[in-house]
XYZ file of C-alpha atoms in Angstrom:
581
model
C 61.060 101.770 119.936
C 64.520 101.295 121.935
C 65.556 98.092 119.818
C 64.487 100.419 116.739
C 66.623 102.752 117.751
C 69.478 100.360 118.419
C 69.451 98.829 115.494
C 69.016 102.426 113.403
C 72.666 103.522 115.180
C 73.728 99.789 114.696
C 73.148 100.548 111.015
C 74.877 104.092 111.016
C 77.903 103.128 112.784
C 78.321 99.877 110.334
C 78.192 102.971 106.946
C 80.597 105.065 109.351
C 82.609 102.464 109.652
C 82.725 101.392 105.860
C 83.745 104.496 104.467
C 86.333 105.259 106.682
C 87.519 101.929 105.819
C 87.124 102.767 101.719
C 88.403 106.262 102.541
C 91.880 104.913 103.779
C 91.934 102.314 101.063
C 91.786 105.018 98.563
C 94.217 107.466 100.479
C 97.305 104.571 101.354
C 96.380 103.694 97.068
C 96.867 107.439 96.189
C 99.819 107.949 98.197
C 101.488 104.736 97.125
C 101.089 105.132 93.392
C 102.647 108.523 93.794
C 105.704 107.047 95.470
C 105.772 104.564 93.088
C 105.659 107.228 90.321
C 108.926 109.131 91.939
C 110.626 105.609 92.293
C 110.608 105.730 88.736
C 112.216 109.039 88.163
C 114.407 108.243 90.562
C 115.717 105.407 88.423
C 115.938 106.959 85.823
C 118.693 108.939 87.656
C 120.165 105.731 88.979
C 120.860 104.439 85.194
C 122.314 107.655 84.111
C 124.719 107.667 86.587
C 125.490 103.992 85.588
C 126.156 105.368 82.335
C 127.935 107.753 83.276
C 130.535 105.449 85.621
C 130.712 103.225 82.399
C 132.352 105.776 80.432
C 135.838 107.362 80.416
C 134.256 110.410 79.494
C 130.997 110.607 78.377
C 131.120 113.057 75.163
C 128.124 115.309 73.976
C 126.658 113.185 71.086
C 126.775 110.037 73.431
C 124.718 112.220 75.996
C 122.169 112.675 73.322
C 121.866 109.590 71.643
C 121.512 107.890 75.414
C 118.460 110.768 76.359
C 116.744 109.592 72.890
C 117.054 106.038 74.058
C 115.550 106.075 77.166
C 112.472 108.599 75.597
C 112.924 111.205 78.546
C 110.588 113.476 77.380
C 107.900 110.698 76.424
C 108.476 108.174 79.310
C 109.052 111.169 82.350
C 107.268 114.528 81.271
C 107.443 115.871 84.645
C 111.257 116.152 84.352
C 112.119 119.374 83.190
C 115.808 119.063 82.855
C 118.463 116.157 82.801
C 121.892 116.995 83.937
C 125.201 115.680 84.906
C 127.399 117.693 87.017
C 131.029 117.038 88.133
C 132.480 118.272 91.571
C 135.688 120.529 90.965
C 137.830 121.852 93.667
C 138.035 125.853 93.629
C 141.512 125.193 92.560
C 141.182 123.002 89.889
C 138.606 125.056 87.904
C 140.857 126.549 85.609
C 142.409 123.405 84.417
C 138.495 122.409 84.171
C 137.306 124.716 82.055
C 140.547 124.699 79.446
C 139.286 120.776 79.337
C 135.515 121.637 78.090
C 136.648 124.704 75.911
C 138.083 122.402 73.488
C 135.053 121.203 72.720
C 133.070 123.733 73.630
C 135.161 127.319 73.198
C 131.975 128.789 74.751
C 131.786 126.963 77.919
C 132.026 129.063 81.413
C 130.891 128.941 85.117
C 127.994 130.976 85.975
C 127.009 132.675 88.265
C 130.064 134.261 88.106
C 131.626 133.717 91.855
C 134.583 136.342 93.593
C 137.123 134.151 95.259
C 136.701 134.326 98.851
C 132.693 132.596 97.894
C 134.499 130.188 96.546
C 137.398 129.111 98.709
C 134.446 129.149 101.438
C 132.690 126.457 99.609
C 135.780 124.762 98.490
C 134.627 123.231 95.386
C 131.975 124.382 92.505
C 129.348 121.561 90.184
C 129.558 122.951 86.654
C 126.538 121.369 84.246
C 128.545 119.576 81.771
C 125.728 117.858 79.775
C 121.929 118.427 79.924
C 118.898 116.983 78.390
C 116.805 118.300 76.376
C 119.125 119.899 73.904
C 117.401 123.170 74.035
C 118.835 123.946 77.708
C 122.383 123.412 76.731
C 123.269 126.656 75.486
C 121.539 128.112 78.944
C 122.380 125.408 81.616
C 125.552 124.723 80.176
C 128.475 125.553 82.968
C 125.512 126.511 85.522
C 126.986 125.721 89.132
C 124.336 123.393 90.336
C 126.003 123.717 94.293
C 125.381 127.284 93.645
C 121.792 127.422 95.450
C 121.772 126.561 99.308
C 118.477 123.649 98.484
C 120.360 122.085 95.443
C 123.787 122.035 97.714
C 121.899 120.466 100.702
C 120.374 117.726 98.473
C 124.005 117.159 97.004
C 125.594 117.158 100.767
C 122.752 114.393 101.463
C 123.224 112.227 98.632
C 127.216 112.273 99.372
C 126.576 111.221 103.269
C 123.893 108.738 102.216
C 125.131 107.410 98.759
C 121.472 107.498 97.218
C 118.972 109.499 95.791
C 117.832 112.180 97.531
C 115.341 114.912 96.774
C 115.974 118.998 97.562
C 113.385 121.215 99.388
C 110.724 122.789 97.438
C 111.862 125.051 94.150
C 110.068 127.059 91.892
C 111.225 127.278 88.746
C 111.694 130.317 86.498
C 109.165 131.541 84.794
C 106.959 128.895 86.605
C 104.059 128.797 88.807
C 104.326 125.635 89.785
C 106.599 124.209 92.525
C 108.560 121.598 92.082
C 112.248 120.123 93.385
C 115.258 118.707 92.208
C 116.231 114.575 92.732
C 119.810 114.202 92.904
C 121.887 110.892 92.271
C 125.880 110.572 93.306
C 128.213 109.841 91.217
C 131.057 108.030 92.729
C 134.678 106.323 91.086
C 134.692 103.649 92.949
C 131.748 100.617 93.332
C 129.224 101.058 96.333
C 131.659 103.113 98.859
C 130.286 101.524 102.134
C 131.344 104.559 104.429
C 130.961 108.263 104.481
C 134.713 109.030 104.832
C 135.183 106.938 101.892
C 131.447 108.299 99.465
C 133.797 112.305 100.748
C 136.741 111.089 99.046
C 135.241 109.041 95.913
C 132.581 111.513 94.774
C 132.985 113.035 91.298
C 129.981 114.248 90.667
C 125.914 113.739 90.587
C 123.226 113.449 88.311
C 120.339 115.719 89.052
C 116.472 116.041 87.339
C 114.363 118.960 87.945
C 110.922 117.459 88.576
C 107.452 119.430 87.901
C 105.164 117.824 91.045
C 102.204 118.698 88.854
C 103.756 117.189 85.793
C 104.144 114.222 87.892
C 100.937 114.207 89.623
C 99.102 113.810 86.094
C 100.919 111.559 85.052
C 99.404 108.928 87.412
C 97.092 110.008 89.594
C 94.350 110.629 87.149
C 91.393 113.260 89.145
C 88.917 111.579 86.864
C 89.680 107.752 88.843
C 90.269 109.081 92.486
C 87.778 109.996 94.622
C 89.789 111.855 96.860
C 91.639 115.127 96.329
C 94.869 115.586 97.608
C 97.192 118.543 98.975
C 101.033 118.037 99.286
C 103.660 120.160 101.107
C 107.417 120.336 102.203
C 107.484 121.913 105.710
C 105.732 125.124 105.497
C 105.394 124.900 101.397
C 103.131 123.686 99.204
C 104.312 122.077 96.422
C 101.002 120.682 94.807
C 97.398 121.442 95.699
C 93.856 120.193 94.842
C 92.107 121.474 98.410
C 91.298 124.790 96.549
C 88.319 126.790 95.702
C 88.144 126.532 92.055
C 88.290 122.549 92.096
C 84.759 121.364 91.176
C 85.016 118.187 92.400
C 86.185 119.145 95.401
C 83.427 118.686 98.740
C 83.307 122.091 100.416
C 82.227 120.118 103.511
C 83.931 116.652 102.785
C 82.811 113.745 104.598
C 86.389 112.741 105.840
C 89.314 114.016 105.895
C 93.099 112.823 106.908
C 96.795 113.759 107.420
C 99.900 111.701 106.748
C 103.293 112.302 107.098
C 105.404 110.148 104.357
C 109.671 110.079 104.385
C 110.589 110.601 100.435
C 114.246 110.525 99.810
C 115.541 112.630 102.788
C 112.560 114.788 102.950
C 109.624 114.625 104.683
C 106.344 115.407 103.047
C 103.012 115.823 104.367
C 99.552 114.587 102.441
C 96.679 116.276 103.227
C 93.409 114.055 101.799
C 89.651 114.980 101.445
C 87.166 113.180 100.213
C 85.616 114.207 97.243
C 81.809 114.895 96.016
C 81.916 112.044 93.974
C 83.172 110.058 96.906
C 80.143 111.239 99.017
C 77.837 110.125 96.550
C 79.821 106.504 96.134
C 79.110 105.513 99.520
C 75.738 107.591 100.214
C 73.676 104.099 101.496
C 70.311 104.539 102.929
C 70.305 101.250 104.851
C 69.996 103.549 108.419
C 67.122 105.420 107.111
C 65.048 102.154 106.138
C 65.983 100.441 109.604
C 64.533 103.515 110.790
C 61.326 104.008 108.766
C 60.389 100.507 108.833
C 60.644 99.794 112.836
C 59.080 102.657 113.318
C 56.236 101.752 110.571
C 56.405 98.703 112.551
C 55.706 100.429 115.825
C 52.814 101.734 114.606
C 51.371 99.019 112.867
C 51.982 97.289 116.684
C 50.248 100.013 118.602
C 47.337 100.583 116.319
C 46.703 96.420 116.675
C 46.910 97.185 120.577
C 44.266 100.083 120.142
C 42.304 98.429 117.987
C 42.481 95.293 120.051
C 41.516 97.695 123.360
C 38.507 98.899 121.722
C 36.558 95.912 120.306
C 37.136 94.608 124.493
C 35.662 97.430 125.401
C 32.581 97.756 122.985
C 32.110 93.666 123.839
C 31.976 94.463 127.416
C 29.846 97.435 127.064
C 27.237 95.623 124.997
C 27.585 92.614 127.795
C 26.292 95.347 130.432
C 23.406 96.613 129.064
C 22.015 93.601 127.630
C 18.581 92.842 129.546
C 17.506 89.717 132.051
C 15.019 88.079 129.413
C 17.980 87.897 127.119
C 20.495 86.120 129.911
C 21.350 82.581 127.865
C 21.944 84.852 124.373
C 24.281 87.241 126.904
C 26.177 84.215 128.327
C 26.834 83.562 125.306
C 28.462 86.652 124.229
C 29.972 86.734 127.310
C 31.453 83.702 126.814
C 32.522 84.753 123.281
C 33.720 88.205 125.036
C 36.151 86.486 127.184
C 37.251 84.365 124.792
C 38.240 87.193 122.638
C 39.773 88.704 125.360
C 42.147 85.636 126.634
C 42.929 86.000 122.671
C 44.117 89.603 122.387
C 45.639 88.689 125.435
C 47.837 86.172 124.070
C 48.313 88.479 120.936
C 49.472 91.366 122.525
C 52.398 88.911 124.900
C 53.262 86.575 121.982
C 53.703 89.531 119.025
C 57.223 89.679 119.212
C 57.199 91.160 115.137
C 55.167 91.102 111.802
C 55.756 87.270 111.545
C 54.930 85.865 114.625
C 51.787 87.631 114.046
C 50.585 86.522 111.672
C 51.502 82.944 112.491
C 49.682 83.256 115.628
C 46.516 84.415 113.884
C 46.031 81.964 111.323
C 46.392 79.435 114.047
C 43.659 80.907 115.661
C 41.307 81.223 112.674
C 41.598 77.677 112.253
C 40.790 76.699 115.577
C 37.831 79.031 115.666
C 36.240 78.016 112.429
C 36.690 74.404 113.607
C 34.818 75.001 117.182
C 31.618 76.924 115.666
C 30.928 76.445 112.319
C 31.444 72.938 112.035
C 28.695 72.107 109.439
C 29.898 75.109 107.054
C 31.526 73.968 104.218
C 34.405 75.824 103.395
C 36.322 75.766 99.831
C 39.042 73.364 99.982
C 41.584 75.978 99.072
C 40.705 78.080 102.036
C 42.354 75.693 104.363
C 45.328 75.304 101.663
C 45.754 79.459 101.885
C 46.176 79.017 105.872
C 48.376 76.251 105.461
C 50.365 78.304 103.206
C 50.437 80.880 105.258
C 52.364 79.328 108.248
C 54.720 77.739 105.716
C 55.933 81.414 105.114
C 55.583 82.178 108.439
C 58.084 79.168 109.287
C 60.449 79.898 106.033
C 60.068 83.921 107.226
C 61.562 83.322 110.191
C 63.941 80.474 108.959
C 65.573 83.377 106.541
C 65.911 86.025 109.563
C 67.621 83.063 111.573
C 70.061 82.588 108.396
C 70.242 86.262 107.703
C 71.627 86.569 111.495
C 73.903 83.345 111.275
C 75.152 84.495 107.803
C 76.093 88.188 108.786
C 77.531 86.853 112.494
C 80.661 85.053 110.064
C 81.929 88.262 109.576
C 81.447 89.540 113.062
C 83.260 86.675 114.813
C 85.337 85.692 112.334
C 88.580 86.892 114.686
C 86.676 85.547 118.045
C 86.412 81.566 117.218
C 89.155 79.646 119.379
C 90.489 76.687 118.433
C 91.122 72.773 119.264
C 92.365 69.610 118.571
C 89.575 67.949 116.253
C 89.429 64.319 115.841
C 87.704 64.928 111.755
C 86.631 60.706 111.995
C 85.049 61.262 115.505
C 83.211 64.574 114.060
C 81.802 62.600 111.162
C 80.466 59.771 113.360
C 78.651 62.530 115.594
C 77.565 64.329 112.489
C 75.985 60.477 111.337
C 74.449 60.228 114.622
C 72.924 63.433 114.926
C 71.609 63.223 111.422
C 69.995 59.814 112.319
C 71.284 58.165 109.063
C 73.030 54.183 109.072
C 76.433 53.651 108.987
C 76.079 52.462 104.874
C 74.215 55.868 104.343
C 77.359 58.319 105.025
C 80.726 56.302 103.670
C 84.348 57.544 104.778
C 87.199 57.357 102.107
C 90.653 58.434 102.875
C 93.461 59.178 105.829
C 91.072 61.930 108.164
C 93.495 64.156 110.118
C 93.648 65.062 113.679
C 94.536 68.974 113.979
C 94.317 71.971 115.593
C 91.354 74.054 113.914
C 87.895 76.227 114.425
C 85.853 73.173 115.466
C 82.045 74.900 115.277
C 82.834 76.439 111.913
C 84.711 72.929 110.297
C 81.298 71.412 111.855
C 79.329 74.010 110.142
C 80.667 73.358 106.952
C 80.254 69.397 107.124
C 76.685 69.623 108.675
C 75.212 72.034 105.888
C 77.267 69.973 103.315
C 76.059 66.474 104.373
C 72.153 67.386 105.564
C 71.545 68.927 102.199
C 72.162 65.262 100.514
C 69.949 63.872 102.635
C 68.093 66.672 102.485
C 67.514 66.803 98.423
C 67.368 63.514 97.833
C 64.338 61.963 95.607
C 64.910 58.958 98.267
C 65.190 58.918 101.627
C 66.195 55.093 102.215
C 68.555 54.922 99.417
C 70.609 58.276 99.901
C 74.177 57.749 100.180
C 76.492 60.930 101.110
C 80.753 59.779 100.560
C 83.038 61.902 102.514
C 86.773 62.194 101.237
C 89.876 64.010 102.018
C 92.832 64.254 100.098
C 96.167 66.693 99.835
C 95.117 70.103 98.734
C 96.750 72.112 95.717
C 97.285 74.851 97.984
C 100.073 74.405 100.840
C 99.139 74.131 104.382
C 95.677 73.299 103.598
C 93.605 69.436 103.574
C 91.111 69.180 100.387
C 87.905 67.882 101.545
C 84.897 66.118 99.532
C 81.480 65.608 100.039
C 79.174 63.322 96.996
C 75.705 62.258 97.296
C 74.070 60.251 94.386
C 70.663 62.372 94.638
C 69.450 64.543 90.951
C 72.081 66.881 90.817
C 72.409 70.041 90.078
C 72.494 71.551 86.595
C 75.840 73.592 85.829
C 74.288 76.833 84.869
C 72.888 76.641 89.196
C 76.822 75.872 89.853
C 77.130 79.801 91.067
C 73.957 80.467 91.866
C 73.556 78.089 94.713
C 75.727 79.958 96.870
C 74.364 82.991 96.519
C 72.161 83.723 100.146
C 68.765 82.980 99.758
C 69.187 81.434 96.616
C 67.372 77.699 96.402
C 66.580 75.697 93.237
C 62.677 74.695 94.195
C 60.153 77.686 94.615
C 59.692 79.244 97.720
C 56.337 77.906 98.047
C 57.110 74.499 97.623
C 60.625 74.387 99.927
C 61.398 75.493 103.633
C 64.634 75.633 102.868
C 66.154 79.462 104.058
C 68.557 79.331 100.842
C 71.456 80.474 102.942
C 73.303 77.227 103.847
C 75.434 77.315 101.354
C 76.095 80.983 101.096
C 77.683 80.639 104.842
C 79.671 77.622 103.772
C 81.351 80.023 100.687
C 81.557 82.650 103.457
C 83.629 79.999 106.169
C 86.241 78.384 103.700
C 86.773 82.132 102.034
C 87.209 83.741 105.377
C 89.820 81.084 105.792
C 91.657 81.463 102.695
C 89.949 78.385 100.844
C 88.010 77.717 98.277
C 84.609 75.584 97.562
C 83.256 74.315 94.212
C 80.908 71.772 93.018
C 80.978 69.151 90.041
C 77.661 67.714 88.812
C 75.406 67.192 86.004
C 71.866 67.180 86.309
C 70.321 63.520 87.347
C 74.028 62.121 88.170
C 74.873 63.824 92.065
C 76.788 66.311 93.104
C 80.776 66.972 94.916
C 81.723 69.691 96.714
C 85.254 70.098 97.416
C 86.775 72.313 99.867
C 89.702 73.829 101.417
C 90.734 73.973 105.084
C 93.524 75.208 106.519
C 95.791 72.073 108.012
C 97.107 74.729 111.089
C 96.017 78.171 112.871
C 97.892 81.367 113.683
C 97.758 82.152 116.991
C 96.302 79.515 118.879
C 93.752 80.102 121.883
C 93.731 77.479 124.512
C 90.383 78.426 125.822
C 88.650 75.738 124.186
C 85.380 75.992 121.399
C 82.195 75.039 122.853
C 79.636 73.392 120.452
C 76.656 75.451 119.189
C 75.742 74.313 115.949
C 72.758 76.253 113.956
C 70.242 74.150 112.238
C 71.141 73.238 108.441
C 69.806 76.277 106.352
């Protein structure tokens, strides 16, 4: 019951810990695209104050045709306004203004400003071209320094020389927040000081952005699985955490916090998981570890009753059986102690299902050979027990591979490393395997480096015993070991042929698959998953495996390893090979 227990929290940490994992995949993907979406806007600005600086004077048709080029509305639909604005001193603005009127007689500052305002501030930025061409006759001489969150994110973009982005604003007539990005415009090329950005800016190029507008136009709800909540300080400037979002998880399984720097401002993320990320990773491996050990508790302690009670009807019928029948009570006596040293033996060896029922078939077979020795039993019967302890063997040969294929990924940052000798390793492999010298052939340079010396040996001992292994011919099985440069840098490219039948190519994938085996179950005690946990070691070290081969002609499989390790421990590997799966 304790190691069903264990195991049940084993399995609920392991789903804990995979979708917290998936959780902050999905979170660090939302967050990114969205900075990647505002990265574009924010060019967008960049290349209109290039056009701008190209120009003399950039006149109103030019403005146009340039907007129409670049598809503003099409391409960026959260922007709700282009504009360029130029930086006049309070005491220039008359001079200004006579300059637009002649092409523009209508052109004036607003708000409309009383001097002292103005000589405070020192200098006013009039809207001298806008996009789309509907705002112009409203935006048109607007003072964009006007409002203290536009003037900060000009003040910014001056001391820092790039974009920045204002505090939260909510446009007229709006309900939904948004901000302004601003751009500087300076006359002279990359100022590299703030003194000198003071002096040489002219003006700025500013966009007022829609966050939901931009929000939907790349983070599609329908492909996230997360919900998302985004605010400026105290202010909220887009929101999916409320009440009327369906998809939202009242309750949701996980929830996080991050603070991300955007262009001068700092903006915090709030992200739940949805519904439809519940159900994603809903996985009901803890409830079957559960269920079946304690189904297999049962089964255990109903064997143990059932056991307890045939001893003690044997023994009772032992007691009262009378003098004149003493030989045929011996006898069962005899039988009744026997039974007993078995349930005996039952009850210490049953260490789970399999041993079980191992143990038992042993036993029938030794019993029906002791007293009924002149019964003659169907040929097939004895087959059925002999099949029985073949999956018995292969049973527990696929729980050993289960455990050494899902250990890869729990030590796959524990192995240490040393200085392997790859000849030497071969030779051992040979003598291990018991094969002659002419049976396993060397071809090529073999290198001497620093690398994980159990899971290289892995690799090589799974690779080399299965051509033995497979072969229609013992005696005349021949396994050729190569290395060569790898198309991949930093990595050796090694080979291992056998001339045995081959395998077909429509079996090329499906042989590493775990548990997978060409021959049926019945007729191989192989546990299929050799091959799976030689994928799983040259993936988990950035390689890759493949076979060529044609049915009847051998197989290859080449391989890459990595020629050096990252961080080196000089604590040695000690040996401890598992038996070829």
């Amino acid at each position: 019951m304790v190691v069903t227990l264990f195991a049940w929290q084993v399995a609920l940490k392991g789903v804990a810990d995979r979708t917290r994992i998936e959780f902050d995949r999905q979170a660090d993907h939302t967050i990114s695209l969205f900075k990647h979406q505002l990265e574009r806007y924010a060019d967008v600005l960049r290349s209109s104050a290039g056009f701008i600086i190209g120009s003399d004077e950039v006149r109103l048709d030019e403005w146009r045709k340039y907007t129409q080029q670049i598809a503003l509305g099409e391409q960026y639909p959260a922007i709700g306004g282009l504009a360029v604005t130029h930086r006049v001193k309070w005491s220039a603005v008359g001079k200004f203004l006579e300059r637009q009127r002649l092409t523009r007689p209508d052109f004036t500052l607003r708000p409309a400003m009383d001097p002292d305002s103005m000589e405070a501030r020192q200098f006013v930025m009039p809207v001298t071209l806008i996009a789309p061409e509907r705002l112009e006759q409203r935006m048109s001489g607007f003072d964009f320094a006007f409002e203290a969150r536009r003037l900060d994110a000009v003040e910014r973009t001056i001391k820092t020389g790039t974009v920045q982005i204002s505090a939260p604003i909510r446009p007229d007539g709006n309900d939904a927040y948004g901000f302004v990005l601003v751009a500087p415009i300076f006359n002279t090329l990359r100022p590299a000081s703030e003194s000198l950005r003071q002096s040489s800016f002219i003006g700025a190029v500013a966009a007022a952005v829609v966050t939901k507008n931009l929000v939907n136009g790349v983070l599609d709800s329908d492909l996230r699985q997360v919900a998302i909540s985004m605010s400026d300080s105290t202010e909220v400037v887009y929101s999916e955490l409320d009440a009327e979002n369906f998809t939202l998880d009242k309750e949701p399984v996980l929830s996080a916090s991050y603070v991300v720097p955007l262009y001068g401002r700092e903006w915090r993320f709030e992200v739940h998981s949805t519904a439809a990320f519940s159900l994603a990773q809903a996985d009901m491996t803890p409830t079957l570890v559960l269920v079946g050990g304690l189904v297999f508790n049962a089964m255990l302690m109903l064997f143990l009753f059932h056991t307890s009670l045939t001893n003690q009807h044997l023994d009772n019928f032992g007691k009262d059986i009378s003098h004149k029948y003493k030989l045929q009570s011996k006898a069962l006596e005899e039988r009744n102690d026997q039974l007993e040293s078995f349930s005996n033996m039952a009850s210490h060896d049953l260490k789970g299902p399999l041993r079980a029922i191992g143990f038992l078939s042993e036993c029938m077979e030794e019993d029906l050979d002791k007293y009924q020795p002149d019964i003659a039993l169907p040929p097939e019967f004895l087959g059925y027990l002999e099949r029985i302890k073949g999956q018995v063997v292969l049973g527990q040969g696929l729980i050993k591979g289960i455990l050494q294929y899902s250990e890869i990924d729990a030590c796959s940052g524990e192995h240490t490393t040393n200085e392997v000798n790859v000849l030497e390793l071969l030779h051992s492999l040979r003598v291990m395997l018991t094969v002659d010298e002419a049976q396993l052939q060397l071809s090529g340079e073999f290198p001497t480096f620093d690398t994980y010396e159990t899971q290289l040996t892995q690799v090589f001992m799974n690779l080399i015993s299965n051509g033995f292994k497979y072969h229609h011919g013992q005696g005349i099985a021949v396994v050729t070991v190569g290395v060569e440069d790898s198309p991949l840098a930093n990595y050796y490219r090694f080979s291992v042929a056998d001339n045995g039948p081959g395998i077909s190519p429509a079996y090329h994938e499906k042989i590493f698959e775990p548990f997978s085996t060409l021959q049926p179950k019945d007729h191989s005690m192989s546990s299929g998953v050799g091959l799976a946990i030689v994928r799983k070691l040259v993936v988990l070290h950035g390689g890759r495996i493949e076979v060529t081969s044609d049915a009847d002609q051998g197989a290859c499989f080449s391989f890459d390893w990595p020629s050096s390790v990252v961080g080196k421990d000089d604590t040695g590997d000690p040996m401890n090979l598992p038996e070829a799966a």
